[in-house]
GROMACS .gro file of C-alpha atoms in nm:
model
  124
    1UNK     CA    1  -1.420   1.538   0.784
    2UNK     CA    2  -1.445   1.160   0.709
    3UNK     CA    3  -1.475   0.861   0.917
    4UNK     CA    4  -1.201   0.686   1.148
    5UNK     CA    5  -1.206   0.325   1.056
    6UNK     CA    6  -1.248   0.062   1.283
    7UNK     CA    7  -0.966  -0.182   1.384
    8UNK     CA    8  -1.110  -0.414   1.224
    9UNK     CA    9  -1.148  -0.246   0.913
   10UNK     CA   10  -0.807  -0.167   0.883
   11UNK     CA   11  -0.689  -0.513   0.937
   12UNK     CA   12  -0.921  -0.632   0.682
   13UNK     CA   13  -0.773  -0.325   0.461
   14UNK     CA   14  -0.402  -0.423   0.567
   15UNK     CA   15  -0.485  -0.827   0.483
   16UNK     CA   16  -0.575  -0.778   0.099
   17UNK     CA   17  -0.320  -0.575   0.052
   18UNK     CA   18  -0.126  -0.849  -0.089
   19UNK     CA   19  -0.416  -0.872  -0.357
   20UNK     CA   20  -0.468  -0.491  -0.456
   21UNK     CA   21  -0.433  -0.490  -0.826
   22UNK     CA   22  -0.172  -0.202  -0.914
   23UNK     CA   23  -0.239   0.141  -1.112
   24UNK     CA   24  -0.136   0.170  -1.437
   25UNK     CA   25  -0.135   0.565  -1.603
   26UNK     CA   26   0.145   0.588  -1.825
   27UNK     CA   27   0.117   0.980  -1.868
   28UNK     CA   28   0.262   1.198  -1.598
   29UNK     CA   29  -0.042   1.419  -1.607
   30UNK     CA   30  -0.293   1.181  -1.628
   31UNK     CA   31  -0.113   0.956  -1.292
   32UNK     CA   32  -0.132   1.339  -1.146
   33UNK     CA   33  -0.432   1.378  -1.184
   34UNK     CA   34  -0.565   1.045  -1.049
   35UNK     CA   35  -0.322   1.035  -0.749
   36UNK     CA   36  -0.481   1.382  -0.644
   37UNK     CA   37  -0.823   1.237  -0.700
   38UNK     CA   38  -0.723   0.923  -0.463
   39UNK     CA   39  -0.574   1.161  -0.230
   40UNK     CA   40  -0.903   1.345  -0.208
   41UNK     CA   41  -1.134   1.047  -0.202
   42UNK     CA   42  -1.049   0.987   0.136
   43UNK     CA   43  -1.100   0.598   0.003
   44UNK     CA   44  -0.856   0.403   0.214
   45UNK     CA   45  -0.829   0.097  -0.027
   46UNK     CA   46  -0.785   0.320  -0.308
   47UNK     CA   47  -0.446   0.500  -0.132
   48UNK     CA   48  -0.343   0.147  -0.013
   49UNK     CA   49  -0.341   0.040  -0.378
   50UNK     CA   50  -0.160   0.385  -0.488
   51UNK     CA   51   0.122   0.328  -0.190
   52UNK     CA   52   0.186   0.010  -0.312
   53UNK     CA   53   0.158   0.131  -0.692
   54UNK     CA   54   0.427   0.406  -0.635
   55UNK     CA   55   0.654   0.195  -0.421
   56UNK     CA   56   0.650  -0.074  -0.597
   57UNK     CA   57   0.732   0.152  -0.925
   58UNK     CA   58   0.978   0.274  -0.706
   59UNK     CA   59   1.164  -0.042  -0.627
   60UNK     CA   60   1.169  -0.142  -0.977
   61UNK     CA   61   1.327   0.199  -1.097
   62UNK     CA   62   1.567   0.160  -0.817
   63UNK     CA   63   1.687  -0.177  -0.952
   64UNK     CA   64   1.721  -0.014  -1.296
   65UNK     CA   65   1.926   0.284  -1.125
   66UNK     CA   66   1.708   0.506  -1.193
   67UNK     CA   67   1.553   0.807  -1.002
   68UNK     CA   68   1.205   0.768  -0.887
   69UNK     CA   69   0.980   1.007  -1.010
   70UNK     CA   70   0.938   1.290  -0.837
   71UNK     CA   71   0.554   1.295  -0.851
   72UNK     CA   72   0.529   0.941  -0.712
   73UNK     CA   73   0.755   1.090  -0.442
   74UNK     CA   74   0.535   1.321  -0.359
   75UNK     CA   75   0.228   1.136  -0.382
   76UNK     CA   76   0.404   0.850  -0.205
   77UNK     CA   77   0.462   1.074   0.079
   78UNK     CA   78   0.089   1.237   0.119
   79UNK     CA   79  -0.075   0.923   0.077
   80UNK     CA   80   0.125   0.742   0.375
   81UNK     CA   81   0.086   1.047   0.598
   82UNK     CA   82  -0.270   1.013   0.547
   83UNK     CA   83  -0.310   0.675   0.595
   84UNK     CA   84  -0.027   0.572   0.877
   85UNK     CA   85  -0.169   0.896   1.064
   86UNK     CA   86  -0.470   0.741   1.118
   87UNK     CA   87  -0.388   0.310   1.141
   88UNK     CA   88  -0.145   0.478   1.400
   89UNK     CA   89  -0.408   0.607   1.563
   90UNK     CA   90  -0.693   0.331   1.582
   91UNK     CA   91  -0.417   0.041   1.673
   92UNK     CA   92  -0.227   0.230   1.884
   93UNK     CA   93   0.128   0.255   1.768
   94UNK     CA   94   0.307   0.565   1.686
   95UNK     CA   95   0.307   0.656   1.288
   96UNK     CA   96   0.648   0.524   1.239
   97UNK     CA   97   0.524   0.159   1.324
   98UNK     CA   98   0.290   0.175   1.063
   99UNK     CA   99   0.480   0.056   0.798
  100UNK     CA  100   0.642  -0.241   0.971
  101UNK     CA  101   0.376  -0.326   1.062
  102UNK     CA  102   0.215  -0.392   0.720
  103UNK     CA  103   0.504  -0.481   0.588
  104UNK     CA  104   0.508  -0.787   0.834
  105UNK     CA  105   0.154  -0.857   0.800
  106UNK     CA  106   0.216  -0.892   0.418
  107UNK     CA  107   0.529  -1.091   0.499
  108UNK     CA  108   0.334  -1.347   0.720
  109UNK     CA  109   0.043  -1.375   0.445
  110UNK     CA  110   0.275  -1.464   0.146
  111UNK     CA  111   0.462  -1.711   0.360
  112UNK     CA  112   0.120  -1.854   0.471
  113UNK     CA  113   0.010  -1.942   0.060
  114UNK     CA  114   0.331  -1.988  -0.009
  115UNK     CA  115   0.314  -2.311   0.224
  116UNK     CA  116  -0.028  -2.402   0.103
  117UNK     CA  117   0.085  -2.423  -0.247
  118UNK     CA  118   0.364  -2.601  -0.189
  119UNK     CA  119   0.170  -2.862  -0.003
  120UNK     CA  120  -0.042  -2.886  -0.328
  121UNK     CA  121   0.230  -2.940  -0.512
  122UNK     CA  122   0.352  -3.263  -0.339
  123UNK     CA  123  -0.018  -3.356  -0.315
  124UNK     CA  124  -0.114  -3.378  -0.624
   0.00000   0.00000   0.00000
């Protein structure tokens, strides 16, 4: 049984999510493989960065009109159980919140540098 972060660490974790560099396994076995090992790992960061990965991947197939693949489907859907169950837990909001949540988090943190570099921009 692993640790239950601290609210603070997953609002840390849910802040750089904007900056989590995405995976990048071109063979269906081999992304297997390392989604399972994520999944295992228990390391928060590392499923944050394969949610995003797969969704992401996701949205890009989507705009192609193509199906998503049904491993990052699968995977998509372990690794958010896993980590909305607990976020859910720790800052008290029921699992479907989660994701709203981040998403408006993420929102807020683009729109934040988004304003700083355009205030470079007509500094400079």
């Amino acid at each position: 049984m692993r640790r239950v972060l601290s609210r603070e660490e997953i609002e840390k974790i849910i802040l750089t999510m904007p900056e989590e560099e995405l995976l990048s396994i071109e063979d269906e076995s081999a992304r297997e493989i390392k989604y399972q090992e994520i999944i295992n790992s228990g390391d928060r960061r590392a499923v944050v960065k394969l949610i995003k990965t797969i969704y992401l991947c996701q949205k890009n197939r989507k705009e192609q009109k193509k199906k998503p693949y049904a491993i990052d489907e699968r995977f998509l859907k372990e690794a958010e159980k896993l980590l909305y169950d607990e976020f859910a837990l720790v800052l008290n909001v029921k699992p479907n919140q989660v994701l709203p949540l981040i998403i408006k988090q993420i929102e807020y943190s683009k729109r934040r540098k988004a304003n700083v570099c355009s205030r470079r921009l007509y500094n400079t």
